[in-house]
CSV table of C-alpha atoms and ligand atoms in Angstrom, one decimal:
chain,number,residue,atom,x,y,z
A,110,UNK,CA,26.9,16.0,6.2
A,111,UNK,CA,26.9,15.0,9.9
A,112,UNK,CA,25.9,11.8,11.5
A,113,UNK,CA,26.3,12.9,15.1
A,114,UNK,CA,22.8,14.5,15.5
A,115,UNK,CA,21.2,13.1,18.7
A,116,UNK,CA,17.6,12.2,18.1
A,117,UNK,CA,15.3,12.7,21.0
A,118,UNK,CA,12.1,10.9,20.1
A,119,UNK,CA,8.5,11.5,21.2
A,120,UNK,CA,6.7,8.2,20.3
A,121,UNK,CA,2.9,8.2,19.7
A,122,UNK,CA,1.4,4.7,20.0
A,123,UNK,CA,2.6,1.6,21.7
A,124,UNK,CA,0.7,-1.1,19.7
A,125,UNK,CA,2.2,-3.8,17.5
A,126,UNK,CA,4.7,-1.5,15.8
A,127,UNK,CA,5.1,1.1,18.5
A,128,UNK,CA,6.3,-1.5,21.0
A,129,UNK,CA,8.4,-3.1,18.2
A,130,UNK,CA,10.3,0.1,17.6
A,131,UNK,CA,10.8,0.7,21.3
A,132,UNK,CA,12.4,-2.7,21.7
A,133,UNK,CA,14.5,-2.3,18.5
A,134,UNK,CA,15.8,1.1,19.5
A,135,UNK,CA,16.8,-0.2,22.9
A,136,UNK,CA,18.9,-2.8,21.1
A,137,UNK,CA,20.5,-0.3,18.7
A,138,UNK,CA,22.4,2.1,21.0
A,139,UNK,CA,24.8,3.1,18.2
A,140,UNK,CA,21.9,4.9,16.5
A,141,UNK,CA,22.0,7.6,19.3
A,142,UNK,CA,18.2,7.8,19.3
A,143,UNK,CA,16.4,8.0,22.6
A,144,UNK,CA,12.7,7.7,23.3
A,145,UNK,CA,12.0,10.4,25.8
A,146,UNK,CA,8.2,10.0,26.1
A,147,UNK,CA,5.5,7.8,24.8
A,148,UNK,CA,1.9,9.0,24.3
A,149,UNK,CA,-0.8,6.3,24.6
A,150,UNK,CA,-4.6,6.3,24.6
A,151,UNK,CA,-5.3,3.7,27.2
A,152,UNK,CA,-3.3,4.2,30.4
A,153,UNK,CA,-4.7,1.0,32.0
A,154,UNK,CA,-3.2,-1.5,29.6
A,155,UNK,CA,-0.2,-3.4,30.8
A,156,UNK,CA,2.9,-2.1,28.9
A,157,UNK,CA,6.3,-3.7,28.6
A,158,UNK,CA,8.3,-0.5,29.3
A,159,UNK,CA,8.9,1.8,32.3
A,160,UNK,CA,5.7,3.5,33.5
A,161,UNK,CA,7.4,6.9,33.7
A,162,UNK,CA,7.8,7.0,29.9
A,163,UNK,CA,4.1,7.0,29.3
A,164,UNK,CA,1.6,9.9,29.2
A,165,UNK,CA,-1.9,10.3,27.7
A,166,UNK,CA,-1.3,14.0,27.1
A,167,UNK,CA,-0.1,14.6,23.5
A,168,UNK,CA,0.9,18.2,24.2
A,169,UNK,CA,3.6,17.0,26.6
A,170,UNK,CA,5.4,15.6,23.5
A,171,UNK,CA,4.3,18.2,21.0
A,172,UNK,CA,5.3,21.1,23.2
A,173,UNK,CA,8.6,19.7,24.4
A,174,UNK,CA,11.4,21.6,22.6
A,175,UNK,CA,13.9,18.9,23.4
A,176,UNK,CA,12.0,16.4,21.3
A,177,UNK,CA,13.3,16.8,17.8
A,178,UNK,CA,11.7,13.7,16.2
A,179,UNK,CA,8.1,12.6,16.5
A,180,UNK,CA,7.4,8.9,15.6
A,181,UNK,CA,3.7,8.5,14.9
A,182,UNK,CA,2.5,4.9,15.0
A,183,UNK,CA,-1.2,5.2,16.0
A,184,UNK,CA,-4.1,4.0,13.8
A,185,UNK,CA,-6.6,6.8,14.3
A,186,UNK,CA,-5.9,8.8,11.1
A,187,UNK,CA,-7.5,12.0,12.3
A,188,UNK,CA,-5.6,12.1,15.5
A,189,UNK,CA,-2.5,11.2,13.5
A,190,UNK,CA,-3.0,14.2,11.2
A,191,UNK,CA,-3.2,16.5,14.2
A,192,UNK,CA,0.0,15.1,15.7
A,193,UNK,CA,1.9,15.1,12.3
A,194,UNK,CA,0.8,18.5,11.2
A,195,UNK,CA,1.5,20.1,14.6
A,196,UNK,CA,4.9,18.5,14.8
A,197,UNK,CA,6.0,19.5,11.3
A,198,UNK,CA,4.6,23.0,11.9
A,199,UNK,CA,6.9,23.4,14.9
A,200,UNK,CA,9.9,22.2,12.9
A,201,UNK,CA,10.2,18.6,14.4
A,202,UNK,CA,11.1,15.8,12.0
A,203,UNK,CA,8.4,13.2,11.7
A,204,UNK,CA,8.3,9.5,10.9
A,205,UNK,CA,4.9,7.9,10.3
A,206,UNK,CA,3.4,4.6,9.2
A,207,UNK,CA,-0.1,6.0,8.8
A,208,UNK,CA,-1.0,5.4,5.2
A,209,UNK,CA,-4.6,6.4,5.6
A,210,UNK,CA,-3.6,9.8,7.0
A,211,UNK,CA,-0.9,10.4,4.5
A,212,UNK,CA,-3.0,9.4,1.5
A,213,UNK,CA,-5.8,11.8,2.6
A,214,UNK,CA,-3.4,14.8,3.2
A,215,UNK,CA,-0.7,14.5,0.6
A,216,UNK,CA,-0.9,18.1,-0.7
A,217,UNK,CA,-1.0,19.6,2.8
A,218,UNK,CA,1.9,17.4,3.9
A,219,UNK,CA,4.0,18.6,1.0
A,220,UNK,CA,3.3,22.2,1.9
A,221,UNK,CA,4.1,21.6,5.6
A,222,UNK,CA,7.5,20.1,4.7
A,223,UNK,CA,8.3,23.0,2.3
A,224,UNK,CA,7.2,25.7,4.7
A,225,UNK,CA,9.0,24.3,7.7
A,226,UNK,CA,12.0,22.8,5.9
A,227,UNK,CA,11.8,19.6,7.9
A,228,UNK,CA,11.7,15.9,7.1
A,229,UNK,CA,8.6,13.7,6.9
A,230,UNK,CA,9.5,10.1,6.2
A,231,UNK,CA,7.0,7.2,5.9
A,232,UNK,CA,8.6,4.1,4.4
A,233,UNK,CA,6.7,1.9,6.8
A,234,UNK,CA,3.4,3.2,5.4
A,235,UNK,CA,3.8,1.3,2.1
A,236,UNK,CA,4.7,-2.5,2.0
A,237,UNK,CA,6.1,-2.7,5.6
A,238,UNK,CA,9.7,-3.7,5.4
A,239,UNK,CA,10.2,-3.2,1.6
A,240,UNK,CA,11.9,0.1,0.7
A,241,UNK,CA,9.5,1.0,-2.0
A,242,UNK,CA,9.4,4.8,-1.5
A,243,UNK,CA,13.1,5.2,-1.0
A,244,UNK,CA,13.7,3.2,-4.2
A,245,UNK,CA,11.2,5.2,-6.2
A,246,UNK,CA,12.6,8.5,-4.9
A,247,UNK,CA,16.3,7.7,-5.1
A,248,UNK,CA,16.9,5.0,-7.7
A,249,UNK,CA,14.1,5.3,-10.2
A,250,UNK,CA,14.3,9.1,-10.4
A,251,UNK,CA,15.4,9.3,-14.0
A,252,UNK,CA,14.3,6.2,-15.8
A,253,UNK,CA,10.7,6.6,-16.9
A,254,UNK,CA,8.3,4.2,-15.1
A,255,UNK,CA,5.9,2.2,-17.2
A,256,UNK,CA,4.2,0.6,-14.2
A,257,UNK,CA,4.3,-0.2,-10.6
A,258,UNK,CA,2.4,-3.4,-9.8
A,259,UNK,CA,2.2,-5.1,-6.5
A,260,UNK,CA,0.7,-7.1,-3.7
A,261,UNK,CA,0.8,-4.3,-1.1
A,262,UNK,CA,-1.6,-5.6,1.6
A,263,UNK,CA,-0.2,-8.4,3.7
A,264,UNK,CA,-3.5,-9.3,5.5
A,265,UNK,CA,-5.5,-10.0,2.3
A,266,UNK,CA,-2.5,-11.9,0.9
A,267,UNK,CA,-2.3,-13.9,4.1
A,268,UNK,CA,-6.1,-14.7,4.0
A,269,UNK,CA,-6.0,-15.7,0.3
A,270,UNK,CA,-3.0,-17.9,0.9
A,271,UNK,CA,-4.6,-19.7,3.9
A,272,UNK,CA,-7.9,-20.1,2.0
A,273,UNK,CA,-6.3,-21.5,-1.2
A,274,UNK,CA,-3.5,-23.5,0.2
A,275,UNK,CA,-4.9,-24.8,3.5
A,276,UNK,CA,-8.6,-24.7,2.7
A,277,UNK,CA,-9.2,-22.4,5.6
A,278,UNK,CA,-12.6,-20.6,5.8
A,279,UNK,CA,-12.5,-16.8,5.1
A,280,UNK,CA,-13.5,-15.9,8.7
A,281,UNK,CA,-10.9,-18.1,10.3
A,282,UNK,CA,-8.1,-16.8,8.1
A,283,UNK,CA,-9.1,-13.2,8.8
A,284,UNK,CA,-9.1,-13.9,12.5
A,285,UNK,CA,-5.6,-15.3,12.3
A,286,UNK,CA,-4.4,-12.3,10.3
A,287,UNK,CA,-5.8,-10.1,13.1
A,288,UNK,CA,-4.2,-12.2,15.9
A,289,UNK,CA,-0.8,-12.1,14.1
A,290,UNK,CA,-1.0,-8.3,14.1
A,291,UNK,CA,-1.2,-7.9,10.3
A,292,UNK,CA,-4.7,-6.5,10.0
A,293,UNK,CA,-5.8,-3.0,10.6
A,294,UNK,CA,-7.8,-2.5,13.8
A,295,UNK,CA,-10.7,-2.0,11.4
A,296,UNK,CA,-10.1,-5.0,9.1
A,297,UNK,CA,-12.6,-3.8,6.5
A,298,UNK,CA,-9.9,-1.5,5.4
A,299,UNK,CA,-7.8,-4.5,4.4
A,300,UNK,CA,-10.4,-6.8,3.0
A,301,UNK,CA,-12.2,-4.1,1.0
A,302,UNK,CA,-9.0,-3.0,-0.7
A,303,UNK,CA,-9.0,0.4,1.0
A,304,UNK,CA,-5.6,0.0,2.7
A,305,UNK,CA,-4.1,-1.0,-0.7
A,306,UNK,CA,-5.7,2.0,-2.3
A,307,UNK,CA,-4.3,4.3,0.3
A,308,UNK,CA,-0.8,2.8,-0.3
A,309,UNK,CA,-1.2,3.1,-4.1
A,310,UNK,CA,-2.1,6.8,-3.7
A,311,UNK,CA,1.2,7.3,-2.0
A,312,UNK,CA,3.0,5.2,-4.7
A,313,UNK,CA,1.4,7.4,-7.4
A,314,UNK,CA,3.0,10.4,-5.8
A,315,UNK,CA,6.5,9.0,-5.7
A,316,UNK,CA,6.3,7.1,-9.0
A,317,UNK,CA,4.5,9.7,-11.2
A,318,UNK,CA,4.2,12.9,-9.1
A,319,UNK,CA,0.5,12.5,-9.1
A,320,UNK,CA,-1.3,14.1,-6.1
A,321,UNK,CA,-4.5,12.2,-6.0
A,322,UNK,CA,-7.1,11.0,-3.4
A,323,UNK,CA,-7.7,7.3,-2.6
A,324,UNK,CA,-11.2,7.8,-4.0
A,325,UNK,CA,-9.7,8.4,-7.4
A,326,UNK,CA,-8.6,4.8,-7.4
A,327,UNK,CA,-11.1,2.0,-8.3
A,328,UNK,CA,-10.7,-0.5,-5.5
A,329,UNK,CA,-12.4,-3.9,-4.8
A,330,UNK,CA,-11.1,-6.1,-2.1
A,331,UNK,CA,-11.6,-9.8,-1.6
A,332,UNK,CA,-15.0,-9.9,0.1
A,333,UNK,CA,-17.0,-10.6,-3.1
A,334,UNK,CA,-14.8,-13.5,-4.2
A,335,UNK,CA,-16.8,-16.8,-4.6
A,336,UNK,CA,-15.4,-20.3,-4.1
A,337,UNK,CA,-16.2,-21.0,-7.8
A,338,UNK,CA,-13.6,-18.3,-8.7
A,339,UNK,CA,-10.9,-20.3,-7.0
A,340,UNK,CA,-12.0,-23.4,-9.0
A,341,UNK,CA,-11.7,-21.4,-12.2
A,342,UNK,CA,-8.3,-20.1,-11.2
A,343,UNK,CA,-7.0,-23.5,-10.3
A,344,UNK,CA,-8.2,-25.0,-13.6
A,345,UNK,CA,-6.4,-22.3,-15.6
A,346,UNK,CA,-3.2,-22.4,-13.5
A,347,UNK,CA,-3.7,-19.0,-12.0
A,348,UNK,CA,-3.5,-17.8,-8.4
A,349,UNK,CA,-5.9,-15.0,-7.3
A,350,UNK,CA,-4.1,-12.1,-5.7
A,351,UNK,CA,-5.2,-8.7,-4.6
A,352,UNK,CA,-3.1,-6.5,-6.9
A,353,UNK,CA,-2.5,-2.8,-6.9
A,354,UNK,CA,-1.5,-1.4,-10.3
A,355,UNK,CA,-0.4,1.9,-11.7
A,356,UNK,CA,0.4,1.8,-15.4
A,357,UNK,CA,1.3,4.5,-17.8
A,358,UNK,CA,-1.3,4.3,-20.6
A,359,UNK,CA,-0.3,7.4,-22.6
A,360,UNK,CA,2.4,10.1,-22.3
A,361,UNK,CA,0.4,11.8,-19.5
A,362,UNK,CA,-2.2,9.2,-18.3
A,363,UNK,CA,-1.8,6.6,-15.7
A,364,UNK,CA,-4.3,3.8,-15.0
A,365,UNK,CA,-4.6,3.1,-11.3
A,366,UNK,CA,-6.6,0.4,-9.5
A,367,UNK,CA,-6.7,-2.2,-6.8
A,368,UNK,CA,-8.5,-5.3,-8.0
A,369,UNK,CA,-8.4,-9.1,-7.4
A,370,UNK,CA,-6.2,-10.4,-10.3
A,371,UNK,CA,-5.5,-13.7,-11.9
A,372,UNK,CA,-1.7,-14.1,-11.6
A,373,UNK,CA,0.0,-16.7,-13.8
A,374,UNK,CA,3.1,-18.7,-12.7
A,375,UNK,CA,5.4,-16.6,-14.9
A,376,UNK,CA,4.7,-13.5,-12.8
A,377,UNK,CA,6.9,-12.7,-9.9
A,378,UNK,CA,3.7,-12.1,-7.9
A,379,UNK,CA,2.6,-15.8,-8.2
A,380,UNK,CA,4.8,-17.0,-5.4
A,381,UNK,CA,4.2,-14.0,-3.1
A,382,UNK,CA,2.4,-15.8,-0.2
A,383,UNK,CA,1.1,-15.2,3.3
A,384,UNK,CA,1.9,-11.7,4.7
A,385,UNK,CA,4.6,-11.1,2.1
A,386,UNK,CA,4.3,-8.2,-0.3
A,387,UNK,CA,6.0,-7.9,-3.7
A,388,UNK,CA,6.3,-5.0,-6.1
A,389,UNK,CA,7.2,-5.2,-9.8
A,390,UNK,CA,8.6,-1.9,-11.1
A,391,UNK,CA,8.5,-1.7,-14.9
A,392,UNK,CA,10.8,0.9,-16.3
A,393,UNK,CA,11.8,2.2,-19.8
A,394,UNK,CA,15.5,1.2,-19.5
A,395,UNK,CA,15.8,-1.4,-16.8
A,396,UNK,CA,12.7,-3.4,-18.0
A,397,UNK,CA,11.3,-5.2,-15.0
A,398,UNK,CA,12.6,-5.3,-11.4
A,399,UNK,CA,11.0,-7.0,-8.5
A,400,UNK,CA,11.2,-6.2,-4.8
A,401,UNK,CA,9.9,-8.6,-2.2
A,402,UNK,CA,9.6,-8.8,1.6
A,403,UNK,CA,7.3,-8.9,4.6
A,404,UNK,CA,4.5,-6.3,4.3
A,405,UNK,CA,3.1,-6.4,7.8
A,406,UNK,CA,3.9,-7.5,11.3
A,407,UNK,CA,5.8,-6.0,14.3
A,408,UNK,CA,9.5,-6.3,13.3
A,409,UNK,CA,9.2,-6.0,9.5
A,410,UNK,CA,7.3,-2.7,9.9
A,411,UNK,CA,9.7,-1.7,12.7
A,412,UNK,CA,12.6,-2.2,10.3
A,413,UNK,CA,11.2,0.5,7.9
A,414,UNK,CA,10.6,2.9,10.9
A,415,UNK,CA,14.1,2.3,12.1
A,416,UNK,CA,15.5,3.0,8.7
A,417,UNK,CA,13.6,6.3,8.5
A,418,UNK,CA,14.8,7.3,12.0
A,419,UNK,CA,18.4,6.4,11.0
A,420,UNK,CA,18.0,8.6,7.9
A,421,UNK,CA,17.1,11.6,10.0
A,422,UNK,CA,20.6,11.5,11.5
A,423,UNK,CA,21.9,12.9,8.3
A,424,UNK,CA,18.8,15.1,7.6
A,425,UNK,CA,17.4,13.0,4.8
A,426,UNK,CA,14.2,14.4,3.2
A,427,UNK,CA,12.1,13.1,0.3
A,428,UNK,CA,12.7,15.5,-2.6
A,429,UNK,CA,9.5,14.4,-4.5
A,430,UNK,CA,11.5,14.4,-7.7
A,431,UNK,CA,8.6,13.2,-9.8
A,432,UNK,CA,6.7,16.4,-9.1
A,433,UNK,CA,9.4,18.3,-11.0
A,434,UNK,CA,9.8,16.2,-14.2
A,435,UNK,CA,7.9,18.6,-16.4
A,436,UNK,CA,5.3,15.9,-17.2
A,437,UNK,CA,1.9,16.4,-15.7
A,438,UNK,CA,0.7,12.8,-15.1
A,439,UNK,CA,-2.9,12.3,-14.1
A,440,UNK,CA,-5.0,9.2,-13.2
A,441,UNK,CA,-7.1,8.2,-16.2
A,442,UNK,CA,-10.1,5.9,-16.7
A,443,UNK,CA,-9.4,5.8,-20.4
A,444,UNK,CA,-8.1,2.2,-20.9
A,445,UNK,CA,-9.4,-1.3,-21.3
A,446,UNK,CA,-9.1,-4.3,-18.9
A,447,UNK,CA,-9.7,-7.9,-19.6
A,448,UNK,CA,-11.9,-9.3,-16.8
A,449,UNK,CA,-13.7,-12.3,-15.5
A,450,UNK,CA,-17.1,-11.6,-13.9
A,451,UNK,CA,-18.8,-14.3,-12.0
A,452,UNK,CA,-22.4,-14.0,-10.8
A,453,UNK,CA,-25.5,-15.8,-9.5
A,454,UNK,CA,-27.8,-14.4,-12.2
A,455,UNK,CA,-26.5,-13.7,-15.7
A,456,UNK,CA,-29.3,-11.1,-16.1
A,457,UNK,CA,-27.5,-8.9,-13.5
A,458,UNK,CA,-24.6,-8.4,-15.8
A,459,UNK,CA,-25.2,-5.9,-18.7
A,460,UNK,CA,-23.3,-7.5,-21.6
A,461,UNK,CA,-23.5,-4.2,-23.5
A,462,UNK,CA,-21.0,-2.8,-21.0
A,463,UNK,CA,-18.3,-5.0,-22.6
A,464,UNK,CA,-16.2,-4.1,-25.6
A,465,UNK,CA,-16.0,-7.8,-26.4
A,466,UNK,CA,-16.9,-11.0,-24.8
A,467,UNK,CA,-14.6,-14.0,-25.0
A,468,UNK,CA,-16.5,-16.7,-23.1
A,469,UNK,CA,-19.8,-17.2,-21.3
A,470,UNK,CA,-20.3,-20.1,-18.9
A,471,UNK,CA,-23.5,-21.1,-17.1
A,472,UNK,CA,-23.9,-23.8,-14.5
A,473,UNK,CA,-26.5,-24.4,-11.8
A,474,UNK,CA,-24.2,-23.0,-9.1
A,475,UNK,CA,-22.3,-20.2,-10.8
A,476,UNK,CA,-22.1,-18.3,-14.1
A,477,UNK,CA,-19.3,-16.2,-15.5
A,478,UNK,CA,-18.3,-14.0,-18.5
A,479,UNK,CA,-14.8,-13.2,-19.6
A,480,UNK,CA,-14.1,-10.3,-21.9
A,481,UNK,CA,-12.8,-6.8,-22.3
A,482,UNK,CA,-14.3,-3.8,-20.8
A,483,UNK,CA,-13.4,-0.1,-20.7
A,484,UNK,CA,-12.3,0.9,-17.3
A,485,UNK,CA,-14.8,3.8,-17.2
A,486,UNK,CA,-17.7,1.4,-17.9
A,487,UNK,CA,-16.4,-1.0,-15.2
A,488,UNK,CA,-16.1,1.7,-12.6
A,489,UNK,CA,-19.7,2.8,-13.2
A,490,UNK,CA,-21.3,-0.6,-13.7
A,491,UNK,CA,-24.3,-1.1,-11.4
A,492,UNK,CA,-23.4,-4.8,-11.1
A,493,UNK,CA,-19.8,-4.1,-9.8
A,494,UNK,CA,-20.8,-3.6,-6.2
A,495,UNK,CA,-23.5,-6.3,-6.0
A,496,UNK,CA,-22.1,-8.7,-3.4
A,497,UNK,CA,-23.4,-11.6,-5.5
A,498,UNK,CA,-20.9,-10.8,-8.2
A,499,UNK,CA,-17.2,-10.9,-8.3
A,500,UNK,CA,-14.8,-9.3,-10.7
A,501,UNK,CA,-11.2,-10.5,-11.3
A,502,UNK,CA,-8.8,-8.9,-13.7
A,503,UNK,CA,-6.5,-10.9,-16.0
A,504,UNK,CA,-3.0,-9.7,-15.7
A,505,UNK,CA,-2.1,-7.3,-18.5
A,506,UNK,CA,1.1,-7.8,-20.5
A,507,UNK,CA,3.3,-5.4,-18.6
A,508,UNK,CA,6.3,-3.7,-20.1
A,509,UNK,CA,7.2,-6.2,-22.8
A,510,UNK,CA,7.4,-4.5,-26.2
A,511,UNK,CA,6.7,-1.0,-24.8
A,512,UNK,CA,6.9,1.7,-27.5
A,513,UNK,CA,9.5,3.8,-25.5
A,514,UNK,CA,12.0,1.0,-25.8
A,515,UNK,CA,11.6,0.9,-29.5
A,516,UNK,CA,12.0,4.7,-29.7
A,517,UNK,CA,15.3,4.4,-27.8
A,518,UNK,CA,16.6,1.7,-30.1
B,180,HSE,N1,-2.9,-4.0,7.5
B,180,HSE,C1,-1.8,-3.8,6.7
B,180,HSE,C2,-1.5,-5.0,5.8
B,180,HSE,C3,-0.6,-3.6,7.6
B,180,HSE,O1,-2.1,-6.0,6.1
B,180,HSE,O2,-0.8,-4.9,4.8
B,180,HSE,C4,0.6,-3.1,6.9
B,180,HSE,O3,0.4,-1.9,6.2
């Protein structure tokens, strides 16, 4: 193994993270990684780097044989796909943070890496600075995973924290998340849970070898939450978090969803606040482990990009070990969730959709039902997408008492 490979980088994008990695690389000369050229979309913007580095012509980078690493940090997923697929196709190694593009093209990206025997690394695409993918690939490659549960979108966590702890209005909190560089340029991706669903799609691949599409994942964001939901949460001692969850529900089936969730104080996720992310990995042998860190922002995201660039010096590649375990996991709707549904009109909610109802509450301002519902019914419920209704999941019990542990004993 050699560490003396010189990396000549073509950088796409000079936004929050692009400029961050430019600055970081300048301060890390020992890495032997040099940015040769930077491709940008808007040449008239003032840039904090020498003008001669910049071009608007992607081909100058893509066709430059001296550039052996492409770092793709733009937010246009279609343009990113062109850049990444062309670069991999010509044998360049690629580092990307584009979760939307990666989630949409997992199967093709696997083939491109195989065909061209080159590395494609994207730690920054999932949970910013937290090394989730590298851990799933390298550390949890033998121990069977029962679940991966996390707060994996920094913007929504920032907004919920500001609203619940500082009483800030939703619009103001969102604006702040945008100003701080946490939010996507189209923030509906954050607040509707789509960004988290893209990241969960990538996690499903590295945790279970599942090649799925973001559309396979039921995702609701935070836009339908009602102030009365926070009152309910406070009364019961919960915090409302946008949680992404993948959980093994049988030997081959995995439940996968992104939903607002009541998190209790005993959960590690309870104290994950602001733009921080946290991921609980439930495994057969190790039981529960928790990784925590900043999930968005210039330097936290740059740290993951830097780590990927550094790994290219010794030719690191994801091996996608979970694709070769011999178990064909698939996303399944065949499981039951315990939920809270609040609404303006009780008549909107079809009570027959529920397996069982625990509680019904009616006041002049807000009504709610708590109970158990099959995931399939919830996904197809006509009332789910009505903006007047909100759905919040009660945390499910996690790995405690899982049958596999008993089998082992
Ligand atoms: N908009 C994303 C977030 C950025 O808020 O988590 C990091 O992926």
